[in-house]
Coordinates of C-alpha atoms and ligand atoms in Angstrom, one line a residue:
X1 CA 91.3 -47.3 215.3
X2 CA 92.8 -47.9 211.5
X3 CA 93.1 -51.9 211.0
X4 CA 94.7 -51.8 208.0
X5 CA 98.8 -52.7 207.8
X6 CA 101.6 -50.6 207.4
X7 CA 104.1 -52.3 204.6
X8 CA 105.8 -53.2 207.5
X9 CA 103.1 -55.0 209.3
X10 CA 102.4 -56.8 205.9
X11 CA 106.1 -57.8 205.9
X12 CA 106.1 -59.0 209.0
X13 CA 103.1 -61.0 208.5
X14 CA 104.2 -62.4 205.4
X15 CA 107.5 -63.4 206.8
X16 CA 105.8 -65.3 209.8
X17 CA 103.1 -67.1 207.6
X18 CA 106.3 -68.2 205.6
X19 CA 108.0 -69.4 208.4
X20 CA 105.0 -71.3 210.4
X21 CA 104.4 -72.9 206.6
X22 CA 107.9 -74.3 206.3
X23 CA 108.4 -75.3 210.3
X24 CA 105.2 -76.5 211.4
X25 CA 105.2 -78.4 215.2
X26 CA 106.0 -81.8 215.3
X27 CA 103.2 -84.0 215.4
X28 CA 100.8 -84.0 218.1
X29 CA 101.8 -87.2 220.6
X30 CA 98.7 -89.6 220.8
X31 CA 100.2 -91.7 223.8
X32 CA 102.6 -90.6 226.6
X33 CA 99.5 -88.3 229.1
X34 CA 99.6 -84.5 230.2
X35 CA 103.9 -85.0 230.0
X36 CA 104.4 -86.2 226.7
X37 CA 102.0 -83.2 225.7
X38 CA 104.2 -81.0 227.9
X39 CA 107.1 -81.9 226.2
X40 CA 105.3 -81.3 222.4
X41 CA 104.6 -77.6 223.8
X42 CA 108.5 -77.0 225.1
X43 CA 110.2 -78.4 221.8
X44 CA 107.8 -76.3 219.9
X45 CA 108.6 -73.0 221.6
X46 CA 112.2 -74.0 221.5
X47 CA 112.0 -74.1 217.9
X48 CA 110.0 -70.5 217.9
X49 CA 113.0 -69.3 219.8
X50 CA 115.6 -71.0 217.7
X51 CA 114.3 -68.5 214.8
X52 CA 113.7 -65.8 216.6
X53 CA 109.7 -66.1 217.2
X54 CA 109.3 -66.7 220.8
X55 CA 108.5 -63.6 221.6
X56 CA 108.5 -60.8 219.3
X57 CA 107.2 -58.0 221.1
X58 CA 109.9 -58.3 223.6
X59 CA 112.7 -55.6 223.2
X60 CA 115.2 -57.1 220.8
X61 CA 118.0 -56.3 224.1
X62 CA 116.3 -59.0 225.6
X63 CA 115.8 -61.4 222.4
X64 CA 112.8 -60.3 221.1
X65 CA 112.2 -58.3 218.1
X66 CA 110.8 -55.1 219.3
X67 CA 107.8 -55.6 217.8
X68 CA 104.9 -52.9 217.7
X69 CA 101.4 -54.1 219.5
X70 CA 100.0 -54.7 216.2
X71 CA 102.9 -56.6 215.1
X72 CA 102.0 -58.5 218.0
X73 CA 98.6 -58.9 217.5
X74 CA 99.6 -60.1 214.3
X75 CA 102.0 -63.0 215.9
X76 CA 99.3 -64.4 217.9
X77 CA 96.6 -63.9 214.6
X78 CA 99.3 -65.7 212.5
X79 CA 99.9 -68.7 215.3
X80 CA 95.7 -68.8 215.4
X81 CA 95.8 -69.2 212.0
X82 CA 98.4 -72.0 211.7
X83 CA 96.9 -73.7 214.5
X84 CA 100.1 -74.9 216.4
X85 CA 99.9 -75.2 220.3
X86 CA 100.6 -72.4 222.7
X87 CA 104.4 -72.5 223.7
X88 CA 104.8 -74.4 226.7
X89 CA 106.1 -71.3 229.0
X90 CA 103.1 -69.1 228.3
X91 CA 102.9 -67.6 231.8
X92 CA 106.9 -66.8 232.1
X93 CA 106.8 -65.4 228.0
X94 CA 103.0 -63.1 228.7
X95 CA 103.4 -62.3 232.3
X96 CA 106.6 -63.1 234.2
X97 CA 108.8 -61.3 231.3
X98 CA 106.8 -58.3 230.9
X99 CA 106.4 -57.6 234.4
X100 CA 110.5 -58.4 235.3
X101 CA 110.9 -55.8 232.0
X102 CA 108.7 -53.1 234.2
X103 CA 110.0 -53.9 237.7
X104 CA 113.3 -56.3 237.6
X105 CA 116.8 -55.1 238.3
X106 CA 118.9 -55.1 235.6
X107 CA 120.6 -58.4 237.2
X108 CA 117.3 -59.6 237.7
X109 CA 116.8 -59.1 234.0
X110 CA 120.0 -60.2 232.5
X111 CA 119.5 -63.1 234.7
X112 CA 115.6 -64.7 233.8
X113 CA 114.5 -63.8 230.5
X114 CA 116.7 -65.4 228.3
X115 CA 116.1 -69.1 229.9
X116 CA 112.1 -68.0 229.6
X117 CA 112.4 -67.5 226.3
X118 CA 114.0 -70.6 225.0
X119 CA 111.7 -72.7 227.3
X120 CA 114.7 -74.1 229.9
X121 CA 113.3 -72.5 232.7
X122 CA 109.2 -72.8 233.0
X123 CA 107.4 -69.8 235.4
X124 CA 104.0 -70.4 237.0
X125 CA 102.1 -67.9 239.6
X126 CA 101.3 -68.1 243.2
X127 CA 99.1 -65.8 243.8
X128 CA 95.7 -67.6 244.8
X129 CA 95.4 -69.1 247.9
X130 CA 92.8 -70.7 249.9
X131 CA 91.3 -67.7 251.6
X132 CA 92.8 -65.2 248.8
X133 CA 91.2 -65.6 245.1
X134 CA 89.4 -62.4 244.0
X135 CA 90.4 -60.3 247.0
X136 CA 93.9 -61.1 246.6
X137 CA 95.3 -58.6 249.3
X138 CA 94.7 -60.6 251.3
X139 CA 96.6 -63.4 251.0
X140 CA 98.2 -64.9 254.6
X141 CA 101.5 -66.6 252.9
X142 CA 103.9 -64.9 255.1
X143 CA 107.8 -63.8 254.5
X144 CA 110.3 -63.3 257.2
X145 CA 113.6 -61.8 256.5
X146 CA 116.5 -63.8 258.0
X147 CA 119.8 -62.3 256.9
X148 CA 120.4 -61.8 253.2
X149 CA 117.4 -64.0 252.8
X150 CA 113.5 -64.3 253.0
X151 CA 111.9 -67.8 255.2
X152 CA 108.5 -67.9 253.3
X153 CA 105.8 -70.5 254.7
X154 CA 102.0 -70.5 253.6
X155 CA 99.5 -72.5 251.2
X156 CA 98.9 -71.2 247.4
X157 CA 96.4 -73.2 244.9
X158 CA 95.2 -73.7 241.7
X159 CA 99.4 -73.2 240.8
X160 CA 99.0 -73.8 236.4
X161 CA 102.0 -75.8 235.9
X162 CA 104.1 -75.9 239.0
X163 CA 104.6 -79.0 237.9
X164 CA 107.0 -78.3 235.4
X165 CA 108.6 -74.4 236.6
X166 CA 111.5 -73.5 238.0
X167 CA 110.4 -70.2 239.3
X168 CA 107.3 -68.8 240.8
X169 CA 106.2 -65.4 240.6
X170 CA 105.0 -65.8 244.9
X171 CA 103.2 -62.6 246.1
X172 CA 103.8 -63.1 250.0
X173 CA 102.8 -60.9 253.1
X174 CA 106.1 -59.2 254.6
X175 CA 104.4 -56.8 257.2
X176 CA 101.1 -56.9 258.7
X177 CA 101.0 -54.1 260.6
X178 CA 100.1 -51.8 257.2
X179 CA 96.8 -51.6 255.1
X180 CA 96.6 -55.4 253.6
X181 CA 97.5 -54.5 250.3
X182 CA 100.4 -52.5 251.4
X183 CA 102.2 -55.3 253.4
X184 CA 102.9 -57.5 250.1
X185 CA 105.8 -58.3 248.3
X186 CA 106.5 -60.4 244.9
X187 CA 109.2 -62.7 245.1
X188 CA 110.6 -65.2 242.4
X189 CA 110.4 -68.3 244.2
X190 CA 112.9 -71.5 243.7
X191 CA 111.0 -74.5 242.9
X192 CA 113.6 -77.1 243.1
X193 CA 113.4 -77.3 247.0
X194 CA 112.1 -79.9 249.7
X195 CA 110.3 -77.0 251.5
X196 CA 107.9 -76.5 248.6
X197 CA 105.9 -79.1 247.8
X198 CA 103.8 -79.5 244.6
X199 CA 100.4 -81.9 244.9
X200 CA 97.9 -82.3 241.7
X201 CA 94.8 -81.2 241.7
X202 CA 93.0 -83.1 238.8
X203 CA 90.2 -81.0 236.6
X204 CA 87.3 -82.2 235.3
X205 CA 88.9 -82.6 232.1
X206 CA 90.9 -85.5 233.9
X207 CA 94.1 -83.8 233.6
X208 CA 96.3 -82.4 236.6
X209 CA 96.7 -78.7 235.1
X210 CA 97.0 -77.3 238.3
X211 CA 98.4 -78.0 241.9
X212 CA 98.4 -77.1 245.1
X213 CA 101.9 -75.6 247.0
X214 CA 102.6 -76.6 250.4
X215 CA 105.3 -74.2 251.0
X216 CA 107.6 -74.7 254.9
X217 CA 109.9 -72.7 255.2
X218 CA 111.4 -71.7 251.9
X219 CA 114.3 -70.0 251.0
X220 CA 114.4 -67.2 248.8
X221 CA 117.4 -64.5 248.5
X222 CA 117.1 -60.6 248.8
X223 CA 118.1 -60.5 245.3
X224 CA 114.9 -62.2 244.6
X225 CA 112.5 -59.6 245.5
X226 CA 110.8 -57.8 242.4
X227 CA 110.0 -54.1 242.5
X228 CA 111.1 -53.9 246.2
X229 CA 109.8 -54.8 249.5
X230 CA 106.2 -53.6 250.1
X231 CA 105.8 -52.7 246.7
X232 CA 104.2 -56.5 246.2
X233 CA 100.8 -55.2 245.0
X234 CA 101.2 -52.9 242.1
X235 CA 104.1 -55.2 241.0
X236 CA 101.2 -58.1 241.0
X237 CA 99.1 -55.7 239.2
X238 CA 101.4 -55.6 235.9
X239 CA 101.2 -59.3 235.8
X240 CA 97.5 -58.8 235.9
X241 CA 97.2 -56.6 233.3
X242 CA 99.0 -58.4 231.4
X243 CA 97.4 -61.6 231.9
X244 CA 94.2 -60.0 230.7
X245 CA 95.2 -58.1 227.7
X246 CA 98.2 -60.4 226.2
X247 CA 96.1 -63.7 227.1
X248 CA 92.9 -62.0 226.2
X249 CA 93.8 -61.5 222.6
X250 CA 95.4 -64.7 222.2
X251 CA 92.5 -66.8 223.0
X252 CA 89.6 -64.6 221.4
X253 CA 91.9 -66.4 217.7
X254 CA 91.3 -69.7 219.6
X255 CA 87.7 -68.9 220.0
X256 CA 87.2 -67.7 216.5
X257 CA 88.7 -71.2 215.0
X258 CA 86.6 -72.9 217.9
X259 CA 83.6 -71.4 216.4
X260 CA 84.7 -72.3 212.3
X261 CA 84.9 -76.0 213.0
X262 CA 81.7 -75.7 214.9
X263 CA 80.4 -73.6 211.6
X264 CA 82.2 -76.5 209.3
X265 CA 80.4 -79.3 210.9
X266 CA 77.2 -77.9 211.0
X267 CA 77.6 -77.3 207.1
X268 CA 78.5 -81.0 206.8
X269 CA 75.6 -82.2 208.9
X270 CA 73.2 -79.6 206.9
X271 CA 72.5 -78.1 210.1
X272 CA 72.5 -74.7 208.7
X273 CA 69.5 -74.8 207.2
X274 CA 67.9 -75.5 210.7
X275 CA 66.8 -71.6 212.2
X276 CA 67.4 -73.1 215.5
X277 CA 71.2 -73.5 214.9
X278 CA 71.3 -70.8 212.5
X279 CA 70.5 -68.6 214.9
X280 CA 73.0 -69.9 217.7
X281 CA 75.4 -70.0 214.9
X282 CA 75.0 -66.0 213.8
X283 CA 74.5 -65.0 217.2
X284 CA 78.2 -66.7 218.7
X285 CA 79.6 -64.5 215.2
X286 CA 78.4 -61.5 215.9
X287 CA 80.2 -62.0 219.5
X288 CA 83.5 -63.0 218.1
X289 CA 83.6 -59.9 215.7
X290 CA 82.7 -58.0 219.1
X291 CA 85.6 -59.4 220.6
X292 CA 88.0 -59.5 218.4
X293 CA 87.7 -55.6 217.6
X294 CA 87.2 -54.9 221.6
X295 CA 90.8 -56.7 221.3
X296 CA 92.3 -54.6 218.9
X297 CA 91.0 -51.4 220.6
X298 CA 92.7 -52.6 223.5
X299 CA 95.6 -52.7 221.9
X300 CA 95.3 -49.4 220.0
X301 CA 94.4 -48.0 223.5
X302 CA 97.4 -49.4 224.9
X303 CA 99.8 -48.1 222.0
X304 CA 98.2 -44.6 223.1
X305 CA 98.2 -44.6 226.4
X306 CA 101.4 -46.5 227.1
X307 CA 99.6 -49.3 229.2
X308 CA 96.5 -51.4 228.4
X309 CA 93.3 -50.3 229.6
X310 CA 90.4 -51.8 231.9
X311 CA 88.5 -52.6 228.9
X312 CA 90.9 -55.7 228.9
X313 CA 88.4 -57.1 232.0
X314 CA 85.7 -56.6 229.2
X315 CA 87.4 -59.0 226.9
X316 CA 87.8 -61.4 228.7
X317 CA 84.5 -61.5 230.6
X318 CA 82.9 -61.9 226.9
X319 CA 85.4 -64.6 225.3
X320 CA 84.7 -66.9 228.9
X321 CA 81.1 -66.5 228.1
X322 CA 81.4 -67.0 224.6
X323 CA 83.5 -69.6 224.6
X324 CA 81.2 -71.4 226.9
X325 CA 78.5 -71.1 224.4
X326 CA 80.2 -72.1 221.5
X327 CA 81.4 -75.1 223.1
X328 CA 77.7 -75.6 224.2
X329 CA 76.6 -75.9 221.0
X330 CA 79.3 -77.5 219.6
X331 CA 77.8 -80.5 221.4
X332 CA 74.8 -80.3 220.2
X333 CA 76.3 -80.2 216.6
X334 CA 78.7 -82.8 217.0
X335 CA 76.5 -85.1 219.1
X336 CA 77.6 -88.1 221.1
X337 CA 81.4 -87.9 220.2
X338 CA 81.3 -84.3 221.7
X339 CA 80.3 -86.5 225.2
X340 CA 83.1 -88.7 224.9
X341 CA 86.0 -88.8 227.2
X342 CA 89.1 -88.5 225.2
X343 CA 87.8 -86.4 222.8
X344 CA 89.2 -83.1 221.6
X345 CA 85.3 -81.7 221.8
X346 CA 84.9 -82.9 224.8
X347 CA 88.0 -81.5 226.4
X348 CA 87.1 -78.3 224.6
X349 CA 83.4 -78.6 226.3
X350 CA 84.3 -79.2 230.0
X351 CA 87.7 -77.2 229.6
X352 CA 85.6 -73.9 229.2
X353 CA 83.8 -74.7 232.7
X354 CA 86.6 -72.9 234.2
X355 CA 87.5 -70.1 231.8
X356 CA 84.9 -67.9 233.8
X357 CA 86.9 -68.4 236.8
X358 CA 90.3 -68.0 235.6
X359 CA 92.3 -64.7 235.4
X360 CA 89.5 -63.2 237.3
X361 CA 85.6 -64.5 237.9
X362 CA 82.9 -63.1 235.5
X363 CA 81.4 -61.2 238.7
X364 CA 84.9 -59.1 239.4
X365 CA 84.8 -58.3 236.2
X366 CA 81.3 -57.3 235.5
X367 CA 82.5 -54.9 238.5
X368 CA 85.6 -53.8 236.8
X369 CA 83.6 -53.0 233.8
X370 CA 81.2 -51.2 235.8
X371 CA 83.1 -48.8 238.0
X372 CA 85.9 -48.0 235.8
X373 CA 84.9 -48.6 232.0
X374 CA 81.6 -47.2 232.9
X375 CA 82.2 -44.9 235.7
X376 CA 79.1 -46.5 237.7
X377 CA 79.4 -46.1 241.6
X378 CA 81.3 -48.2 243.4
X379 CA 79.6 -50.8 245.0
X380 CA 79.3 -50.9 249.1
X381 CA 78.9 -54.0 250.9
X382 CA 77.3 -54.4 254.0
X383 CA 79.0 -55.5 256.7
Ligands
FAD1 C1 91.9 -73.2 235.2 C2 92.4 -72.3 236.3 C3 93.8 -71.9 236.3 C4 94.2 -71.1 237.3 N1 95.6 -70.8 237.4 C5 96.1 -70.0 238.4 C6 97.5 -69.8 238.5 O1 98.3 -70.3 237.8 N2 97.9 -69.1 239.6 C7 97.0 -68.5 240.5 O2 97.5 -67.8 241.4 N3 95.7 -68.7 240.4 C8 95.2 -69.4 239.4 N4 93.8 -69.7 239.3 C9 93.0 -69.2 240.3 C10 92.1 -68.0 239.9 O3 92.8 -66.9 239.7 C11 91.0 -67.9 241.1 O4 90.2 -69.1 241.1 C12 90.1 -66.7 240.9 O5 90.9 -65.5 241.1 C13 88.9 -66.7 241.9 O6 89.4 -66.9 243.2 P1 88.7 -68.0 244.1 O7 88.8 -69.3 243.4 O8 89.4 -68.0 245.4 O9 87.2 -67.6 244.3 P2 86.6 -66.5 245.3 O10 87.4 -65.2 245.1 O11 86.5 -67.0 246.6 O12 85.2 -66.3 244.6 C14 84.1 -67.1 244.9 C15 82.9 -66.5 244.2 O13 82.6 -65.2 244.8 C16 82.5 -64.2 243.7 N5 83.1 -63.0 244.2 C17 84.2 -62.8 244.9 N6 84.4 -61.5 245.1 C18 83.4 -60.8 244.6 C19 83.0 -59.4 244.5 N7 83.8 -58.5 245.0 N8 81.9 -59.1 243.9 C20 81.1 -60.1 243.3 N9 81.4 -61.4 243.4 C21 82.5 -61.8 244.0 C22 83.4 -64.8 242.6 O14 83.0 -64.3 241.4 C23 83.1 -66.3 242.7 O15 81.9 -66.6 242.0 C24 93.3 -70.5 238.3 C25 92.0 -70.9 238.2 C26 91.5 -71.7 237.2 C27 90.0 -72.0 237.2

C-alpha cells in the first residue's frame, strides 16, 4: 500500500479543496425539523452535481468523473475535511448506482442514474423485514408475476428515508419452491403508490429516520427487475458490499473529526493533563489511525482485485465500536450540555446507539471477520 499522491491525485485534491472553499453549503437551517434539514442535504448535493462533484467515481458515461478509488477516497477525505453534510441521496449515489452500474440493463441505466445524481429522485432499501435482518434470505415479501408485471405484497422495516424516495431497491421472494436464497429477486420499487404505505418509526434521537413499509399489492413492471429473476441475492450482495466499503470509509473521516472536537475541548477544559482522559483520549487515536489505514487497504485491495474485500466487515465493526466510545467520552468531556436534547453532542451520543446495528450487527460481523478474513471454521448451530 503506497499513500502518497500521484500529481494527479494532488491535482485533483487541490481542485476539490478549491472548489468546497469557494461553494461551501448554505447555512445549516435552525428551525423547520427533520424536512427543512432534508431539504439543506438535497440543495447541497444539487449544487455538488451542478459542478460536477456528486459523484466522481462514477464513470464519466454516466456523469461522474471516472475517478480512481483513491481519487475517491480523496473526495470523501476532502468533504470530511470541509465538514459539509452528506448529500441527501447517499443510498441511491453509494449503493443503488453502483450496483444498477454492475447489474442494470442499459435502459435501466440510461433511465435512473442521472435523476440519482442531481438529487430529483431519492432511493432508499427494502431489504429488512420483521423476520429477515441478519439472515436476510429469508425474507417472506412475496412477488407474483401477473402479465408484463410483478403484484408484490409483504412488510419491510427500518426503510432510511422512504420518506423522501422515489424508488426502492425491494429484494422480494419470487419462488419458494428453491433453496431460500435462491428464490429472490431485486426489484426497483415505485414509491408514489396507495399500495405502499410509509409509517415513521421515531429513534431515540427523536427523529423519524426510518419507517416502516406496509406494501398490498404493488405494482412493479418486468422492466424493473435488476439482474434478472432469481438472481435477487447476489444482486443484493453488490449493494452490500458496497454499503460497507463506500460508507465505511466515509464515516471512519466523520469519526476522526468526531474525535478532534472531542480532543479540542478537552484542551480547553485542561482535561489533558488528566491520565484518566489522556488515556481514553490516545487510546480512541490509536483506533482511528487503525481504521483509517484498514480503509485505505480496502481500497488498495479493491483497486487489485477488482472488487472490495471482506475486510470491509472489519471496518466497519471497529468504526461502530469506536464511534460509540468516542461519543462516550465526549460526554464526559463536554458534561451536561452533552445530555441535553437538542444538542448536536447529544444527537451524536444516542445516534451511535444504533451504528452497531446498521449495515450489519457487530456479531455477523465478528463472524465475517472470522471465517473469511481469518479462515477460522465456520460456525454450526445447533438445532
Ligand atoms: C439506523 C438504522 C438504519 C437502517 N436502515 C436500513 C435500511 O435503510 N434498509 C434496510 O433494509 N435495513 C435497514 N436497517 C436494518 C438493519 O440492516 C438491520 O437492523 C440489521 O441487519 C439487523 O437485523 P435485525 O434488526 O432484524 O436483527 P436480527 O437479525 O434479528 O438480530 C438480532 C440479534 O441477533 C444477532 N444475530 C443474528 N444472527 C446472528 C448470527 N448468525 N450470529 C451471531 N449473532 C447473530 C444480531 O447480531 C443481533 O444482536 C437499519 C438499521 C438501523 C439501526
Amino acid at each position: 500500500m503506497d499513500l502518497t499522491f500521484s500529481e494527479r491525485e494532488r491535482a485533483f485534491r487541490d481542485e476539490l479543496r478549491g472548489w468546497l472553499v469557494d461553494n461551501p453549503p448554505s447555512p445549516e437551517p435552525s428551525d423547520g425539523g427533520e424536512d427543512a434539514h432534508y431539504a439543506w442535504r438535497r440543495d447541497w448535493q444539487r449544487r455538488l452535481y451542478d459542478a460536477g462533484w456528486a459523484a466522481p467515481a462514477w464513470p464519466a458515461e454516466y456523469g461522474g468523473r471516472g475517478a480512481s478509488l483513491t481519487e475517491s477516497a480523496i473526495y470523501f477525505e476532502e468533504l470530511g475535511r470541509a465538514r459539509v453534510p452528506f448529500a441527501a441521496n447517499t443510498l441511491g449515489l453509494l449503493l443503488g448506482g453502483p450496483t444498477l452500474m454492475v447489474w442494470g440493463t442499459p435502459e435501466q441505466k440510461e433511465r435512473y442514474l442521472s435523476p440519482i445524481l442531481s438529487a430529483e429522485e431519492i432511493w432508499c432499501q427494502g431489504f429488512s423485514e420483521p423476520d429477515a435482518g441478519s439472515d436476510l434470505a429469508s425474507l417472506k415479501t412475496r412477488a407474483v408475476k401477473d402479465g408484463d408485471e410483478w403484484v408484490v405484497t409483504g412488510q419491510k422495516v427500518w426503510t432510511s428515508g422512504a420518506q423522501y424516495s422515489k424508488w426502492c431497491m425491494l429484494v422480494a421472494r419470487t419462488d419458494s419452491e428453491v433453496a431460500k436464497h435462491k428464490g429472490l429477486t431485486y426489484f426497483l420499487m415505485d414509491m408514489e403508490q396507495e399500495a405502499v404505505q410509509i409509517r415513521p418509526l421515531r429513534q431515540i434521537t427523536g427523529e423519524a429516520e426510518f419507517n416502516e413499509l406496509f406494501i398490498e399489492e404493488a405494482r412493479i413492471p418486468d422492466a424493473n427487475v435488476v439482474g434478472g429473476v432469481g438472481n435477487g441475492w447476489k444482486v443484493a450482495l453488490t449493494t452490500l458490499m458496497n454499503e460497507r466499503a463506500g460508507l465505511g470509509f466515509a464515516l471512519q473521516i466523520r469519526l476522526r473529526q468526531l474525535l478532534d472536537d472531542v480532543i479540542q475541548a478537552a484542551g480547553e477544559k485542561g482535561l489533558l493533563e488528566n491520565a484518566l482522559y489522556a488515556d481514553k483520549i490516545a487510546d480512541l487515536h490509536v483506533r482511528c489511525e487503525t481504521i483509517r489505514l484498514l480503509a485505505w487497504k480496502g481500497l488498495t485491495d479493491a483497486e487489485r482485485y477488482g472488487q472490495p474485500g471482506p475486510e470491509g466487515s472489519l471496518v466497519k465493526w471497529l468504526w461502530s465500536d469506536t464511534n460509540q466510545r468516542a461519543t462516550q467520552l465526549a460526554a464526559d468531556v463536554i458534561g451536561p450540555e452533552a445530555l441535553t436534547s437538542g444538542t448536536s453532542w447529544s444527537y451524536e451520543l444516542m445516534r451511535a446507539r444504533g451504528n452497531t446495528i446498521e449495515g450489519g450487527t457487530t456479531e455477523v460481523l465478528k463472524n465475517i471477520v472470522a471465517e473469511r478474513v481469518l479462515g477460522l471454521p465456520r460456525l454450526k448451530v445447533a438445532v
